[in-house]
Structures are given as structure tokens and as C-alpha cells.
Amino acid sequence: MFWLAVEYLVAECWFGPTIAVLQSTVGSSKTGTAQGMFVLTGAVGNTAPTLLGWIYGNQVAELPSSTTSSEVLADLLGWGVCAGYLLSSVFFAMSVGASGVTLDAKNKER
């Protein structure tokens, strides 16, 4: 569980820079809409704990007597949270590709 706490701490470091880039990238007439869409996607993402709880409840109900519910919870959090972050990284990479920005060292401005 210690590493899960570290994972959460590190994972939230993206929030401030993302808001700053969002606000500076969109035009001033679209800032409110962009911020609203960002918050909406976060709200949709907040359904993940409900989904994990539903999966946990179903798995605990079908447990053999040799397995404890804490083992199920640890496995579910480990795999579920990591899968969520990996999926997020895929979407971040897709958004960079869609923006047309190249990430080559040669194109770096100094």
C-alpha cells in the first residue's frame, strides 16, 4: 500500500501544468469552454472508484475460502490503478499527436 500512496502522489503532479497549458493554448474566447470540458472529463473519470467497487464486490462474493478479501482488494487496486494510468498515458500521447506538435530535440526552442 505504500507504493500505491507514492503512485497517487506522483500521479497528481500533472494537474497544475496541464491547467496552465490548457489556459495558454486555447484562445481567450474558448478558455471557459475548455476548462469546463476538462472538468467534465475528470468527472467521468471519477466513476472509476465506483467501477472498482462493483468489481470488488462481485469478486468477494465469489471467493473461495482460501482467499481473503484483502488479497482481492490489493490485486484490484494494483492492476486497476496501473491500468488506468497506462490508459491515461496513451490518451496523453494521442492528444500530443493530434495537436501537431513535434517532440524532437532538434525543434526545441532556446
PDB file of C-alpha atoms in Angstrom:
ATOM      1  CA  MET A   1       0.000   0.000   0.000  1.00  0.00           C
ATOM      2  CA  PHE A   2       2.995   2.294   0.481  1.00  0.00           C
ATOM      3  CA  TRP A   3       3.721   2.194  -3.250  1.00  0.00           C
ATOM      4  CA  LEU A   4       0.082   2.912  -4.030  1.00  0.00           C
ATOM      5  CA  ALA A   5       0.362   6.081  -1.935  1.00  0.00           C
ATOM      6  CA  VAL A   6       3.551   7.062  -3.782  1.00  0.00           C
ATOM      7  CA  GLU A   7       1.824   6.354  -7.083  1.00  0.00           C
ATOM      8  CA  TYR A   8      -1.055   8.674  -6.197  1.00  0.00           C
ATOM      9  CA  LEU A   9       1.311  11.426  -5.054  1.00  0.00           C
ATOM     10  CA  VAL A  10       3.387  11.295  -8.234  1.00  0.00           C
ATOM     11  CA  ALA A  11       0.347  10.895 -10.460  1.00  0.00           C
ATOM     12  CA  GLU A  12      -1.194  14.174  -9.346  1.00  0.00           C
ATOM     13  CA  CYS A  13       1.856  16.249 -10.320  1.00  0.00           C
ATOM     14  CA  TRP A  14       0.471  16.700 -13.839  1.00  0.00           C
ATOM     15  CA  PHE A  15      -2.597  18.692 -12.801  1.00  0.00           C
ATOM     16  CA  GLY A  16      -1.110  22.197 -12.413  1.00  0.00           C
ATOM     17  CA  PRO A  17       0.972  22.177 -15.608  1.00  0.00           C
ATOM     18  CA  THR A  18      -1.977  20.767 -17.563  1.00  0.00           C
ATOM     19  CA  ILE A  19      -4.270  23.592 -16.468  1.00  0.00           C
ATOM     20  CA  ALA A  20      -1.566  26.142 -17.300  1.00  0.00           C
ATOM     21  CA  VAL A  21      -1.059  24.706 -20.798  1.00  0.00           C
ATOM     22  CA  LEU A  22      -4.807  24.450 -21.337  1.00  0.00           C
ATOM     23  CA  GLN A  23      -5.347  28.092 -20.406  1.00  0.00           C
ATOM     24  CA  SER A  24      -2.432  29.359 -22.504  1.00  0.00           C
ATOM     25  CA  THR A  25      -3.184  27.220 -25.574  1.00  0.00           C
ATOM     26  CA  VAL A  26      -6.845  27.955 -26.242  1.00  0.00           C
ATOM     27  CA  GLY A  27      -7.980  31.408 -27.250  1.00  0.00           C
ATOM     28  CA  SER A  28      -9.419  33.701 -24.613  1.00  0.00           C
ATOM     29  CA  SER A  29     -12.900  33.259 -26.048  1.00  0.00           C
ATOM     30  CA  LYS A  30     -12.698  29.475 -25.528  1.00  0.00           C
ATOM     31  CA  THR A  31     -10.999  29.327 -22.128  1.00  0.00           C
ATOM     32  CA  GLY A  32     -14.203  28.746 -20.182  1.00  0.00           C
ATOM     33  CA  THR A  33     -15.385  26.022 -22.541  1.00  0.00           C
ATOM     34  CA  ALA A  34     -12.012  24.286 -22.477  1.00  0.00           C
ATOM     35  CA  GLN A  35     -11.894  24.402 -18.677  1.00  0.00           C
ATOM     36  CA  GLY A  36     -15.459  23.078 -18.494  1.00  0.00           C
ATOM     37  CA  MET A  37     -14.668  20.181 -20.816  1.00  0.00           C
ATOM     38  CA  PHE A  38     -11.567  19.389 -18.772  1.00  0.00           C
ATOM     39  CA  VAL A  39     -13.619  19.280 -15.573  1.00  0.00           C
ATOM     40  CA  LEU A  40     -16.294  17.167 -17.291  1.00  0.00           C
ATOM     41  CA  THR A  41     -13.737  14.565 -18.371  1.00  0.00           C
ATOM     42  CA  GLY A  42     -12.465  14.496 -14.795  1.00  0.00           C
ATOM     43  CA  ALA A  43     -15.993  13.898 -13.549  1.00  0.00           C
ATOM     44  CA  VAL A  44     -16.415  10.993 -15.955  1.00  0.00           C
ATOM     45  CA  GLY A  45     -13.069   9.625 -14.786  1.00  0.00           C
ATOM     46  CA  ASN A  46     -14.297   9.762 -11.196  1.00  0.00           C
ATOM     47  CA  THR A  47     -16.629   6.871 -11.958  1.00  0.00           C
ATOM     48  CA  ALA A  48     -13.584   4.567 -11.754  1.00  0.00           C
ATOM     49  CA  PRO A  49     -13.840   4.068  -7.959  1.00  0.00           C
ATOM     50  CA  THR A  50     -17.470   3.031  -8.368  1.00  0.00           C
ATOM     51  CA  LEU A  51     -16.493   0.580 -11.087  1.00  0.00           C
ATOM     52  CA  LEU A  52     -13.647  -0.827  -8.973  1.00  0.00           C
ATOM     53  CA  GLY A  53     -16.018  -1.158  -6.008  1.00  0.00           C
ATOM     54  CA  TRP A  54     -18.526  -3.046  -8.116  1.00  0.00           C
ATOM     55  CA  ILE A  55     -15.821  -5.413  -9.400  1.00  0.00           C
ATOM     56  CA  TYR A  56     -14.519  -5.888  -5.845  1.00  0.00           C
ATOM     57  CA  GLY A  57     -17.989  -6.714  -4.533  1.00  0.00           C
ATOM     58  CA  ASN A  58     -18.534  -9.299  -7.245  1.00  0.00           C
ATOM     59  CA  GLN A  59     -15.132 -10.896  -6.681  1.00  0.00           C
ATOM     60  CA  VAL A  60     -15.542 -11.050  -2.899  1.00  0.00           C
ATOM     61  CA  ALA A  61     -18.936 -12.715  -3.309  1.00  0.00           C
ATOM     62  CA  GLU A  62     -17.333 -15.493  -5.361  1.00  0.00           C
ATOM     63  CA  LEU A  63     -14.244 -16.015  -3.153  1.00  0.00           C
ATOM     64  CA  PRO A  64     -13.079 -19.484  -2.283  1.00  0.00           C
ATOM     65  CA  SER A  65     -12.454 -19.933   1.420  1.00  0.00           C
ATOM     66  CA  SER A  66      -8.664 -19.914   0.925  1.00  0.00           C
ATOM     67  CA  THR A  67      -8.567 -16.321  -0.397  1.00  0.00           C
ATOM     68  CA  THR A  68      -9.068 -13.225   1.763  1.00  0.00           C
ATOM     69  CA  SER A  69     -10.834 -10.086   0.627  1.00  0.00           C
ATOM     70  CA  SER A  70      -7.710  -8.026   1.355  1.00  0.00           C
ATOM     71  CA  GLU A  71      -5.805 -10.038  -1.271  1.00  0.00           C
ATOM     72  CA  VAL A  72      -8.539  -9.300  -3.789  1.00  0.00           C
ATOM     73  CA  LEU A  73      -8.504  -5.598  -2.898  1.00  0.00           C
ATOM     74  CA  ALA A  74      -4.714  -5.351  -3.182  1.00  0.00           C
ATOM     75  CA  ASP A  75      -4.719  -7.061  -6.579  1.00  0.00           C
ATOM     76  CA  LEU A  76      -7.633  -4.981  -7.832  1.00  0.00           C
ATOM     77  CA  LEU A  77      -6.065  -1.682  -6.767  1.00  0.00           C
ATOM     78  CA  GLY A  78      -2.653  -2.631  -8.099  1.00  0.00           C
ATOM     79  CA  TRP A  79      -3.900  -3.694 -11.502  1.00  0.00           C
ATOM     80  CA  GLY A  80      -6.807  -1.243 -11.778  1.00  0.00           C
ATOM     81  CA  VAL A  81      -4.860   1.868 -10.856  1.00  0.00           C
ATOM     82  CA  CYS A  82      -1.855   0.942 -13.009  1.00  0.00           C
ATOM     83  CA  ALA A  83      -4.107   0.143 -15.966  1.00  0.00           C
ATOM     84  CA  GLY A  84      -5.855   3.490 -15.531  1.00  0.00           C
ATOM     85  CA  TYR A  85      -2.563   5.370 -15.572  1.00  0.00           C
ATOM     86  CA  LEU A  86      -1.297   3.453 -18.580  1.00  0.00           C
ATOM     87  CA  LEU A  87      -4.520   4.205 -20.436  1.00  0.00           C
ATOM     88  CA  SER A  88      -4.162   7.874 -19.489  1.00  0.00           C
ATOM     89  CA  SER A  89      -0.644   7.938 -20.905  1.00  0.00           C
ATOM     90  CA  VAL A  90      -1.968   6.548 -24.184  1.00  0.00           C
ATOM     91  CA  PHE A  91      -4.564   9.327 -24.343  1.00  0.00           C
ATOM     92  CA  PHE A  92      -1.948  11.971 -23.489  1.00  0.00           C
ATOM     93  CA  ALA A  93       0.241  10.670 -26.322  1.00  0.00           C
ATOM     94  CA  MET A  94      -2.740  10.716 -28.694  1.00  0.00           C
ATOM     95  CA  SER A  95      -3.517  14.316 -27.742  1.00  0.00           C
ATOM     96  CA  VAL A  96       0.066  15.368 -28.449  1.00  0.00           C
ATOM     97  CA  GLY A  97      -0.136  13.646 -31.834  1.00  0.00           C
ATOM     98  CA  ALA A  98      -3.436  15.372 -32.613  1.00  0.00           C
ATOM     99  CA  SER A  99      -2.029  18.781 -31.672  1.00  0.00           C
ATOM    100  CA  GLY A 100       0.601  18.609 -34.418  1.00  0.00           C
ATOM    101  CA  VAL A 101       3.430  19.424 -32.021  1.00  0.00           C
ATOM    102  CA  THR A 102       6.665  17.535 -32.622  1.00  0.00           C
ATOM    103  CA  LEU A 103       8.746  16.462 -29.670  1.00  0.00           C
ATOM    104  CA  ASP A 104      12.105  16.264 -31.454  1.00  0.00           C
ATOM    105  CA  ALA A 105      15.149  17.707 -29.739  1.00  0.00           C
ATOM    106  CA  LYS A 106      16.026  19.491 -32.996  1.00  0.00           C
ATOM    107  CA  ASN A 107      12.824  21.546 -32.862  1.00  0.00           C
ATOM    108  CA  LYS A 108      13.394  22.685 -29.307  1.00  0.00           C
ATOM    109  CA  GLU A 109      13.343  26.462 -28.914  1.00  0.00           C
ATOM    110  CA  ARG A 110      16.017  28.038 -26.785  1.00  0.00           C
TER     111      ARG A 110
END
